[in-house]
Coordinates of N, CA and C in Angstrom, one line a residue:
M568 N 16.4 0.9 9.1 CA 16.4 0.3 8.3 C 15.1 -0.4 8.2
V569 N 15.0 -1.3 9.6 CA 13.9 -2.0 10.1 C 12.7 -1.4 10.3
A570 N 12.7 -0.3 10.9 CA 11.7 0.4 11.5 C 11.3 1.3 9.9
A571 N 11.8 1.0 9.1 CA 11.8 2.1 7.3 C 11.0 0.3 7.3
L572 N 11.5 -1.1 7.2 CA 10.7 -1.7 6.2 C 9.1 -2.1 7.1
A573 N 9.2 -2.1 8.3 CA 8.5 -2.2 9.0 C 7.1 -1.3 8.7
A574 N 7.8 -0.3 8.9 CA 6.6 0.9 8.1 C 6.2 0.8 6.1
T575 N 7.1 0.0 5.4 CA 6.5 -0.6 4.1 C 5.3 -1.8 4.0
F576 N 5.8 -2.5 5.3 CA 4.9 -3.9 5.3 C 3.3 -4.0 6.1
A577 N 2.7 -2.4 5.7 CA 1.5 -1.9 6.7 C 0.9 -2.2 5.4
V578 N -0.6 -2.4 5.8 CA -1.6 -2.4 4.6 C -1.3 -1.5 3.9
G579 N -1.5 0.5 4.4 CA -1.7 1.9 3.8 C -0.4 1.4 2.6
A580 N 0.6 0.6 2.3 CA 1.0 0.8 1.8 C 0.8 -0.2 0.1
V581 N 0.1 -0.4 0.0 CA -0.7 -0.8 -1.1 C -1.4 0.0 -1.7
A582 N -2.1 1.4 -1.1 CA -2.2 2.0 -1.8 C -1.3 3.1 -2.7
Q583 N -0.3 2.4 -2.6 CA 0.8 3.8 -2.7 C 1.6 2.7 -4.1
T584 N 0.9 1.6 -4.2 CA 1.2 0.8 -5.5 C 1.7 1.6 -7.2
R585 N 0.8 2.3 -7.2 CA 0.2 3.0 -8.2 C 0.3 1.9 -9.4
L586 N -0.6 0.5 -9.9 CA -0.9 0.0 -10.6 C -1.9 -0.4 -10.9
P587 N -2.8 1.0 -11.7 CA -4.2 0.4 -11.9 C -4.2 -0.2 -12.8
P588 N -5.4 -0.9 -12.6 CA -5.6 -2.2 -13.7 C -6.1 -1.8 -15.0
S589 N -5.9 -3.0 -15.5 CA -5.9 -2.9 -16.9 C -6.9 -2.4 -17.6
A590 N -7.6 -1.3 -17.8 CA -9.1 -1.7 -17.7 C -9.8 -1.8 -19.5
P591 N -10.7 -1.9 -19.9 CA -10.4 -2.4 -21.2 C -11.5 -1.0 -21.7
A592 N -11.1 -1.4 -23.6 CA -11.7 -0.4 -23.7 C -13.1 0.1 -24.1
P593 N -13.5 1.5 -23.6 CA -14.7 1.6 -23.8 C -15.9 1.6 -24.3
A594 N -16.9 0.9 -24.2 CA -17.9 0.1 -25.2 C -18.9 1.8 -26.6
S595 N -18.6 1.5 -27.6 CA -19.4 2.1 -28.7 C -20.5 2.5 -28.6
A596 N -21.1 4.5 -28.0 CA -21.8 4.4 -27.8 C -23.2 4.0 -28.2
T597 N -24.5 3.6 -28.4 CA -25.5 3.1 -29.2 C -26.3 4.1 -29.3
V598 N -26.5 4.5 -28.1 CA -28.2 6.2 -28.0 C -27.0 7.2 -27.7
P599 N -26.9 8.6 -28.8 CA -26.7 9.9 -28.5 C -27.1 10.4 -27.4
P600 N -25.5 11.0 -26.2 CA -25.7 11.1 -25.2 C -26.9 12.5 -25.3
T601 N -27.7 12.6 -24.1 CA -29.0 13.0 -24.2 C -28.5 14.4 -22.6
G602 N -28.5 15.3 -22.4 CA -29.0 16.0 -21.4 C -28.0 16.3 -20.7
A603 N -27.3 16.6 -18.9 CA -26.0 16.7 -18.5 C -26.0 15.5 -18.1
T604 N -24.6 15.3 -18.4 CA -23.8 14.3 -18.3 C -23.3 13.9 -16.8
K605 N -23.5 12.6 -16.0 CA -23.6 13.0 -14.3 C -21.8 12.1 -14.1
I606 N -21.0 12.9 -13.3 CA -19.3 12.9 -13.2 C -19.3 12.5 -11.8
A607 N -18.8 11.5 -11.1 CA -17.9 10.9 -10.1 C -16.7 10.7 -9.8
V608 N -16.0 10.7 -9.0 CA -15.2 10.7 -8.5 C -15.2 9.3 -7.3
I609 N -13.4 8.3 -7.8 CA -13.9 7.7 -7.2 C -11.9 7.3 -6.2
A610 N -11.6 6.6 -5.5 CA -10.3 6.5 -4.8 C -9.9 4.9 -5.1
F611 N -9.5 4.8 -6.7 CA -9.8 3.6 -6.7 C -8.9 2.7 -6.1
Q612 N -7.8 3.1 -5.3 CA -7.0 2.4 -5.2 C -6.9 1.4 -3.9
P613 N -7.4 2.8 -3.0 CA -7.8 2.7 -1.2 C -9.2 2.3 -1.1
A614 N -10.1 2.5 -2.1 CA -11.2 1.7 -2.4 C -10.9 0.3 -2.6
V615 N -10.0 -0.7 -3.3 CA -9.7 -1.9 -3.5 C -9.2 -2.2 -2.3
A616 N -8.5 -1.8 -1.7 CA -7.6 -2.0 -0.3 C -8.9 -2.0 0.7
A617 N -10.1 -1.6 0.6 CA -11.1 -1.6 1.7 C -11.7 -2.1 1.1
T618 N -12.0 -2.9 0.3 CA -13.1 -4.0 0.5 C -12.8 -5.7 1.4
N619 N -14.0 -5.9 1.7 CA -13.6 -7.2 2.2 C -12.2 -8.2 1.4
E620 N -12.5 -8.7 0.4 CA -11.4 -9.5 0.2 C -10.3 -8.6 -0.3
G621 N -10.3 -7.8 -0.7 CA -8.6 -7.0 -0.1 C -8.3 -6.6 1.1
R622 N -8.9 -6.5 1.7 CA -8.2 -6.6 3.9 C -8.1 -7.8 3.7
A623 N -8.7 -8.9 3.1 CA -8.4 -10.7 4.1 C -7.1 -10.9 2.7
A624 N -6.9 -10.1 1.9 CA -6.1 -10.7 0.8 C -4.9 -9.8 1.4
F625 N -4.4 -8.5 1.6 CA -3.6 -7.7 2.1 C -3.1 -8.5 3.5
A626 N -3.7 -8.7 4.5 CA -3.8 -9.3 5.4 C -2.9 -11.1 5.8
K627 N -3.5 -11.2 4.5 CA -2.6 -13.2 4.1 C -0.9 -12.6 3.8
V628 N -1.1 -11.6 3.2 CA 0.4 -10.8 2.5 C 1.5 -10.9 3.9
Q629 N 0.8 -10.1 4.7 CA 1.3 -9.3 5.8 C 2.2 -10.8 6.6
Q630 N 0.5 -11.2 6.6 CA 0.9 -13.1 7.7 C 2.2 -13.2 7.2
K631 N 2.0 -13.9 6.0 CA 3.1 -14.2 5.8 C 4.6 -14.2 6.0
F632 N 4.6 -13.0 5.4 CA 6.0 -11.6 5.8 C 6.3 -11.7 7.3
Q633 N 5.1 -12.1 8.2 CA 5.7 -11.3 9.7 C 6.4 -11.7 10.0
P634 N 7.0 -13.3 9.9 CA 8.6 -13.9 10.8 C 9.7 -13.6 9.9
K635 N 9.6 -13.2 8.4 CA 10.9 -11.8 7.9 C 11.0 -11.1 8.8
Q636 N 9.9 -10.1 9.0 CA 9.8 -9.0 9.6 C 10.9 -9.2 11.8
T637 N 10.0 -9.9 11.9 CA 10.3 -10.2 13.2 C 11.9 -10.9 13.3
E638 N 12.3 -11.1 12.2 CA 13.8 -12.1 11.8 C 14.9 -10.7 11.8
L639 N 14.5 -9.6 11.0 CA 14.9 -8.4 10.7 C 15.3 -7.6 11.8
K640 N 14.0 -7.2 13.1 CA 13.8 -6.9 14.0 C 15.1 -7.6 14.7
G641 N 15.3 -8.9 14.9 CA 15.5 -9.4 16.2 C 17.6 -9.2 15.5
L642 N 17.4 -9.4 14.7 CA 19.6 -8.8 13.5 C 19.5 -7.2 14.1
S643 N 18.9 -6.5 14.0 CA 18.9 -5.3 13.9 C 18.8 -5.4 15.6
D644 N 18.4 -6.1 16.3 CA 18.3 -5.3 18.5 C 19.8 -6.0 18.5
Q645 N 20.5 -6.8 18.0 CA 21.7 -8.0 18.3 C 22.7 -6.9 17.4
I646 N 22.5 -5.7 16.4 CA 23.8 -4.8 16.1 C 23.6 -3.9 17.3
D647 N 22.7 -3.4 17.2 CA 22.4 -2.2 18.6 C 23.1 -3.2 19.9
T648 N 22.8 -3.7 19.8 CA 23.1 -5.0 21.5 C 25.6 -4.4 21.8
L649 N 25.7 -5.0 20.1 CA 26.9 -5.4 19.6 C 27.6 -3.6 19.4
K650 N 27.1 -3.0 19.2 CA 27.7 -1.2 19.1 C 27.4 -0.8 21.1
K651 N 26.7 -1.4 21.7 CA 26.7 -0.8 23.5 C 28.0 -1.1 23.6
Q652 N 27.9 -2.4 23.4 CA 29.1 -3.7 23.9 C 30.3 -2.9 23.8
L653 N 31.0 -2.7 22.5 CA 31.9 -1.7 22.3 C 31.9 -0.6 22.4
Q654 N 30.9 -0.2 22.5 CA 30.6 1.7 23.3 C 31.4 1.1 24.6
A655 N 31.2 0.6 25.6 CA 31.1 0.2 27.1 C 32.7 -0.3 27.4
D656 N 33.2 -1.3 26.1 CA 34.2 -1.5 26.5 C 35.3 -1.2 25.4
G657 N 35.5 0.1 24.9 CA 36.1 0.7 24.5 C 37.4 1.0 24.9
S658 N 37.3 1.5 26.3 CA 38.7 1.5 26.7 C 39.7 0.4 27.3
T659 N 38.8 -0.8 27.3 CA 39.7 -1.7 27.6 C 40.3 -2.9 26.6
L660 N 40.1 -2.4 25.0 CA 39.9 -3.6 24.0 C 41.6 -3.6 23.7
S661 N 41.7 -4.2 23.1 CA 43.0 -4.3 22.2 C 43.0 -3.7 20.9
P662 N 43.7 -3.3 20.3 CA 43.2 -2.7 19.2 C 42.8 -3.7 18.1
E663 N 43.5 -4.7 18.3 CA 43.2 -5.9 17.6 C 41.9 -6.8 17.6
E664 N 40.8 -6.5 18.9 CA 39.9 -6.7 19.6 C 39.2 -5.5 19.2
R665 N 39.4 -4.4 19.5 CA 38.7 -3.5 18.3 C 38.0 -3.4 16.9
A666 N 39.1 -4.0 16.2 CA 38.8 -4.2 15.1 C 37.5 -5.6 14.7
A667 N 38.8 -6.7 15.5 CA 37.6 -7.7 14.8 C 36.1 -7.3 15.3
R668 N 35.6 -6.7 16.4 CA 34.3 -6.3 16.8 C 33.5 -5.6 16.0
L669 N 34.7 -4.5 15.6 CA 33.9 -3.1 14.1 C 33.5 -4.3 12.5
R670 N 34.6 -5.6 12.8 CA 34.0 -5.8 11.3 C 33.0 -6.7 11.2
T671 N 32.6 -7.6 12.5 CA 31.5 -7.9 12.9 C 30.2 -7.4 12.5
I672 N 30.3 -6.2 13.3 CA 29.0 -5.3 13.0 C 29.0 -4.8 11.6
D673 N 30.2 -4.3 10.9 CA 29.9 -4.3 9.9 C 29.6 -5.2 9.0
D674 N 29.7 -6.7 9.2 CA 29.0 -8.0 8.4 C 27.5 -7.8 9.1
K675 N 27.3 -7.9 9.9 CA 25.8 -7.7 10.1 C 24.9 -6.5 10.0
E676 N 25.9 -5.6 9.7 CA 24.7 -4.6 8.8 C 24.7 -4.7 7.6
K677 N 26.0 -5.4 7.1 CA 25.6 -5.2 5.6 C 24.6 -6.6 5.0
S678 N 24.4 -7.6 6.5 CA 23.5 -9.0 5.8 C 22.1 -8.2 5.7
L679 N 21.9 -7.2 7.0 CA 20.9 -6.2 7.4 C 20.1 -6.2 6.5
Q680 N 21.0 -5.0 5.5 CA 20.4 -4.3 4.7 C 19.9 -5.4 3.3
R681 N 20.8 -6.2 2.7 CA 20.6 -7.0 1.7 C 19.2 -8.1 2.3
Q682 N 19.4 -8.1 3.6 CA 18.0 -9.4 3.5 C 16.7 -8.0 3.7
A683 N 16.8 -7.1 4.0 CA 16.0 -5.8 4.1 C 15.8 -5.2 2.9
Q684 N 15.7 -5.8 1.8 CA 16.5 -4.9 0.4 C 15.3 -6.2 0.1
D685 N 15.8 -7.4 -0.2 CA 15.1 -8.3 0.1 C 14.1 -8.5 0.3
A686 N 13.6 -8.4 1.1 CA 12.2 -9.2 2.2 C 11.2 -7.8 1.4
Q687 N 11.7 -6.2 1.4 CA 11.0 -5.6 0.9 C 10.1 -5.8 -0.2
S688 N 11.3 -6.2 -1.6 CA 11.2 -6.4 -2.6 C 10.0 -7.4 -3.1
D689 N 10.0 -8.2 -2.6 CA 9.3 -9.6 -2.0 C 8.0 -9.4 -1.9
F690 N 7.7 -8.6 -0.6 CA 7.0 -7.7 0.0 C 5.7 -6.7 -1.2
Q691 N 6.4 -6.3 -1.7 CA 6.1 -5.2 -2.7 C 5.5 -6.2 -3.9
Q692 N 6.1 -6.9 -4.1 CA 5.6 -7.7 -5.5 C 4.5 -8.6 -5.1
A693 N 3.9 -9.2 -4.1 CA 3.0 -10.4 -3.1 C 2.0 -9.1 -3.4
M694 N 2.3 -7.9 -2.7 CA 1.1 -7.4 -2.5 C 0.2 -6.4 -3.7
S695 N 1.7 -6.4 -4.7 CA 0.7 -5.9 -6.5 C 0.4 -6.9 -7.0
E696 N 0.6 -7.7 -7.1 CA -0.2 -9.5 -7.5 C -1.3 -9.6 -6.9
A697 N -1.2 -9.6 -5.2 CA -2.7 -9.7 -4.9 C -4.1 -8.1 -4.5
Y698 N -3.1 -6.5 -4.9 CA -4.1 -6.0 -5.4 C -4.4 -6.1 -7.0
Q699 N -3.8 -6.1 -7.9 CA -3.8 -6.3 -9.5 C -4.8 -7.6 -9.4
G700 N -5.0 -8.8 -8.8 CA -6.1 -9.7 -8.7 C -7.4 -9.2 -8.5
I701 N -7.1 -8.2 -7.4 CA -8.7 -7.3 -7.2 C -9.3 -6.7 -7.5
A702 N -8.5 -5.7 -8.4 CA -8.7 -4.1 -9.1 C -9.3 -4.5 -10.2
Q703 N -8.8 -5.8 -11.1 CA -9.7 -6.3 -12.4 C -11.3 -6.7 -11.6
K704 N -11.2 -7.2 -11.0 CA -12.5 -7.4 -10.9 C -13.7 -6.3 -10.0
F705 N -12.5 -5.4 -9.4 CA -13.5 -3.8 -9.0 C -13.6 -3.4 -10.1
Y706 N -13.0 -2.9 -11.2 CA -13.3 -2.1 -11.9 C -14.8 -2.4 -12.8
A707 N -15.0 -3.8 -13.2 CA -15.5 -4.5 -13.6 C -17.4 -3.9 -13.0
V708 N -17.3 -4.2 -11.6 CA -18.4 -3.4 -10.8 C -18.5 -2.2 -11.1
L709 N -17.2 -1.2 -10.6 CA -17.0 0.2 -11.1 C -18.3 0.0 -12.1
Q710 N -17.5 -0.4 -13.5 CA -18.5 -0.1 -14.7 C -19.5 -0.6 -14.8
D711 N -20.3 -1.7 -14.0 CA -21.9 -1.8 -13.8 C -22.2 -0.6 -13.1
Y712 N -21.8 -0.7 -12.1 CA -22.3 0.4 -11.2 C -22.7 1.8 -11.3
C713 N -21.3 2.2 -12.8 CA -21.7 3.7 -13.5 C -23.1 3.7 -14.5
Q714 N -23.1 2.8 -14.9 CA -23.8 2.9 -15.9 C -25.0 2.0 -15.4
A715 N -25.4 1.3 -13.8 CA -26.7 1.5 -13.7 C -27.2 2.8 -13.2
N716 N -26.3 3.8 -13.3 CA -26.9 5.1 -12.0 C -26.4 6.0 -12.8
G717 N -26.2 5.7 -14.3 CA -26.1 6.8 -15.2 C -24.8 7.8 -14.9
Y718 N -23.9 7.5 -14.8 CA -22.2 7.9 -14.7 C -22.1 8.2 -15.7
G719 N -22.0 9.5 -16.7 CA -20.8 9.3 -17.9 C -19.0 9.3 -17.8
A720 N -18.6 9.9 -16.5 CA -17.3 9.8 -16.1 C -17.0 9.4 -15.0
V721 N -16.2 8.7 -14.9 CA -15.8 8.9 -13.4 C -14.1 9.3 -13.1
F722 N -13.4 10.1 -12.5 CA -12.0 10.5 -12.2 C -11.6 9.5 -10.7
D723 N -10.3 9.4 -11.6 CA -10.2 9.0 -9.8 C -8.8 9.5 -9.4
M724 N -9.1 10.4 -8.0 CA -8.9 11.2 -7.1 C -7.5 10.4 -5.8
S725 N -7.0 9.2 -6.3 CA -6.3 8.3 -5.3 C -4.7 8.5 -6.1
T726 N -4.7 8.9 -7.6 CA -3.7 9.2 -8.8 C -4.0 11.0 -8.1
Q727 N -1.8 11.0 -8.4 CA -1.5 13.0 -8.5 C -2.0 13.0 -9.9
Q728 N -2.0 12.1 -11.1 CA -2.0 12.5 -12.6 C -3.3 13.4 -13.2
T729 N -4.3 12.2 -12.1 CA -5.8 13.0 -12.7 C -6.0 14.3 -12.0
P730 N -6.3 15.4 -12.4 CA -6.7 16.5 -11.9 C -7.8 16.6 -11.6
V731 N -8.3 16.2 -10.6 CA -9.5 16.0 -9.5 C -8.7 17.8 -8.5
V732 N -9.4 19.1 -9.1 CA -9.0 19.9 -8.0 C -10.1 20.3 -7.3
W733 N -11.3 19.7 -7.1 CA -12.4 19.7 -6.1 C -13.4 18.8 -6.7
A734 N -13.7 18.1 -5.4 CA -15.3 17.4 -5.3 C -15.8 17.4 -4.1
S735 N -17.0 17.8 -4.3 CA -18.2 17.1 -3.2 C -18.3 16.3 -2.6
K736 N -18.6 15.7 -1.3 CA -19.0 14.6 -0.6 C -20.1 13.5 -1.5
T737 N -21.1 14.1 -2.0 CA -21.8 13.5 -3.1 C -21.4 13.0 -4.4
A738 N -20.3 13.3 -4.6 CA -19.5 12.9 -5.4 C -18.6 11.6 -5.8
D739 N -19.0 11.4 -4.3 CA -17.4 10.5 -4.2 C -17.9 8.9 -4.2
I740 N -18.0 7.8 -5.0 CA -18.8 7.0 -5.3 C -17.8 5.7 -4.6
S741 N -16.7 5.8 -3.8 CA -15.7 5.5 -3.3 C -16.3 4.4 -2.9
E742 N -17.3 4.5 -1.5 CA -17.8 3.7 -0.7 C -19.1 2.8 -1.1
A743 N -19.4 3.8 -2.1 CA -20.9 2.4 -3.3 C -20.6 1.5 -3.3
V744 N -19.1 1.6 -4.0 CA -19.3 0.7 -5.0 C -18.1 -0.6 -4.1
V745 N -17.4 -0.2 -2.8 CA -17.1 -1.0 -2.3 C -18.0 -1.6 -1.6
Q746 N -19.1 -1.3 -1.1 CA -20.5 -1.8 -0.3 C -21.0 -2.7 -1.6
E747 N -20.8 -2.2 -2.8 CA -21.1 -3.1 -3.9 C -20.2 -4.6 -4.3
Y748 N -19.0 -4.1 -4.1 CA -18.4 -5.4 -4.8 C -18.3 -5.9 -3.4
N749 N -18.6 -5.8 -2.0 CA -18.6 -6.9 -1.3 C -19.6 -8.0 -1.1
Q750 N -20.9 -7.1 -1.8 CA -22.5 -7.8 -2.1 C -22.1 -8.8 -3.2
K751 N -21.3 -8.0 -4.6 CA -21.3 -9.2 -5.4 C -20.3 -10.5 -5.2
S752 N -19.0 -10.4 -4.1 CA -18.1 -11.2 -4.3 C -18.3 -12.0 -3.0
G753 N -19.7 -11.6 -2.2 CA -19.8 -12.6 -0.8 C -18.6 -12.6 0.1
V754 N -17.6 -12.2 0.0 CA -16.3 -12.2 0.8 C -17.0 -11.5 2.1
P755 N -16.7 -12.6 3.4 CA -17.6 -11.7 4.7 C -16.1 -10.7 5.2
A756 N -16.4 -9.4 5.7 CA -15.5 -8.8 6.4 C -14.8 -9.5 7.2
P757 N -13.4 -9.0 7.0 CA -12.5 -10.1 7.9 C -12.9 -9.8 9.4
A758 N -12.3 -11.2 10.3 CA -12.5 -11.2 11.7 C -12.2 -10.0 12.6
G759 N -13.0 -9.1 13.1 CA -12.4 -8.1 14.3 C -12.0 -6.7 13.3
A760 N -12.2 -6.8 12.1 CA -12.7 -5.4 11.1 C -13.5 -4.8 11.5
A761 N -14.0 -3.5 11.4 CA -15.2 -3.1 11.6 C -16.4 -3.1 10.6
T762 N -17.3 -2.6 10.9 CA -18.8 -3.3 10.1 C -18.6 -2.3 9.1
K763 N -18.5 -1.4 9.1 CA -18.7 -0.4 7.7 C -16.9 0.0 7.8
P764 N -16.1 -0.5 6.4 CA -14.8 0.1 5.9 C -14.1 1.5 6.0
A765 N -13.5 2.1 6.3 CA -13.3 3.5 6.0 C -12.5 4.0 4.6
T766 N -13.5 4.0 3.9 CA -13.0 4.2 3.0 C -12.6 6.2 2.5
P767 N -11.6 6.5 1.8 CA -11.3 7.9 1.9 C -12.6 8.3 1.5
A768 N -12.9 9.4 2.2 CA -13.3 10.8 2.0 C -13.2 11.9 2.1
A769 N -11.9 11.8 1.4 CA -11.4 13.6 1.0 C -12.4 14.4 -0.2
T770 N -13.1 15.5 0.3 CA -13.8 16.2 -0.8 C -12.9 16.7 -1.7
H771 N -11.7 17.7 -0.9 CA -10.7 18.2 -1.6 C -9.2 17.6 -2.1
H772 N -9.0 17.7 -3.4 CA -8.1 17.0 -4.0 C -7.0 18.2 -4.3
H773 N -6.2 18.8 -3.5 CA -5.2 19.7 -4.3 C -4.1 19.6 -5.0
P774 N -3.8 19.9 -6.1 CA -3.0 19.8 -6.9 C -1.3 20.3 -6.0
T775 N -0.6 19.8 -7.0 CA 0.9 20.7 -6.5 C 1.5 22.0 -6.9
T776 N 1.2 23.0 -6.2 CA 1.5 24.8 -6.7 C 3.0 25.1 -5.9
T777 N 3.2 26.2 -6.5 CA 4.5 26.5 -6.4 C 4.1 28.0 -6.1
S778 N 3.9 28.4 -4.7 CA 4.1 30.0 -4.1 C 5.0 31.2 -4.8
H779 N 4.2 31.8 -5.3 CA 5.1 33.0 -5.9 C 5.4 33.8 -4.7

């Protein structure tokens, strides 16, 4: 349970929140489109997490919940120790003593489960709020970038609902928009972070298919 909670605490979990920003309705075109329409793809949620502001915000949330994670790990270790002691002393314990130890272990396991569920819920809520705040601003930068570079449509390849079957590397504007956002936000890269953030570079996005 603690291992699962620790996995949830990873920064990568924020990309799984599935909470896209509330995008404003597109403005009516004042000039009829001419020629071919440029189309791009972006991994929106991972890109938000890859911005300097996103990495700093999510690291702050992780730091806030680190003491709780440590507390849960300590409780889990305590339960493991009690179980090992019970197994080692099993043959010498009276039925009453054995039952008492089992109740203690059971109570601690129930407490661990409740605390882990509460901590996971609180953590996900905090990460979601941090993501949404940045995603709204990131969308505005994305919109400006697309208008300035003549893109007529952009597909989000970070969600299973978007039917992006294939896209070339040149069509992926994730890194370009991240850099644009970093420049406009003025937020420096977190200390110790790589100079160039690792944004998703997947060029193929295959939907789930059924083999026949």
